[in-house]
């Protein structure tokens, strides 16, 4: 299938590479020339704009930082809606607020197109391995139709309900993730201060009731998990500023639902402190630096 792909960052690039490996034809656009070149080297065509990337495409995938980027990529003069053929479906895998996803759904519909929110879970490792979980918001029929495209990038493709519910699932999941990472970081730093070896403590946690993705796959203490960003200087994973954005989405959503978000609000302040100290681009597991000080 011919796919127009916009947004080739930490997640988008490996996702697009997997679509190429699955035999699809890709036309790609990103603000970064270097990101586009990596895809071109693997067989994709570089486009000069989102409009050019989606010209002649049967499917469109966007993987952008936040709702403002999605809005501009869709609606700009040289944007997706200006170049897309009628009837083509736009799959947005960015993590954004459910209300914006519903707004983009209506925008696409008014233009004679279809839109699904399909945010992902699984991190850069899952994006590279093609094992992402997709949380799909849209009609049952639309969900069935996007499965062949999404299966080139992920393993679990879950229908969450109508447009926007994929984002509901995603922000609730990331609320848990932001909180568990802060909890594991706090416990690992405490263990270090009290004199236990970090690998021993990590190992115990991972066969005990403290086990979670933040401890067994993405442990924030360097050296506990060889493949985790903490072991490579907190680079190349899920940026702190993106986690901060997601916790903002969760706490805003809680406010609109008239619910408290005690844990989310505290976690949000931790990542805000990191970002304010200039660590916003580091992987979010660098939150442990707030506890370890100069050792981190
Ligand atoms: P990223 O910052 O690495 O990549 C975003 C890419 O979008 C960059 O290459 C940037 O140049 C490009 N971009 C920005 N504005 C653009 C525009 N107007 N036109 C074209 N390209 C533009 O972010 P990421 O880590 O790949 O995350 C993307 C989305 O996926 C975010 O919404 C994030 O919350 C979500 N997400 C990330 C992870 C993760 O582990 N990194 C996991 C799950 C979900």
Short mmCIF file of C-alpha atoms in Angstrom, two decimals, residues 2 37 51 56 94 114 142 159 182 192-193 195 200-202 231 235 280 291-292:
data_model
loop_
_atom_site.label_atom_id
_atom_site.label_comp_id
_atom_site.label_asym_id
_atom_site.label_seq_id
_atom_site.Cartn_x
_atom_site.Cartn_y
_atom_site.Cartn_z
CA UNK A 2 1.06 3.59 -0.57
CA UNK A 37 17.42 10.88 4.88
CA UNK A 51 0.84 17.88 1.36
CA UNK A 56 -1.39 9.71 -4.12
CA UNK A 94 0.63 10.94 18.43
CA UNK A 114 -11.76 9.50 7.80
CA UNK A 142 -12.84 1.85 10.66
CA UNK A 159 -10.42 -1.19 19.63
CA UNK A 182 8.88 8.22 39.97
CA UNK A 192 21.61 3.10 47.07
CA UNK A 193 21.74 5.55 49.97
CA UNK A 195 23.94 0.63 50.97
CA UNK A 200 20.62 -6.76 43.58
CA UNK A 201 17.80 -4.40 44.55
CA UNK A 202 16.54 -4.21 40.94
CA UNK A 231 22.45 2.80 30.87
CA UNK A 235 19.22 9.24 25.70
CA UNK A 280 13.53 18.11 29.45
CA UNK A 291 17.06 12.02 44.18
CA UNK A 292 20.68 11.09 43.41
#
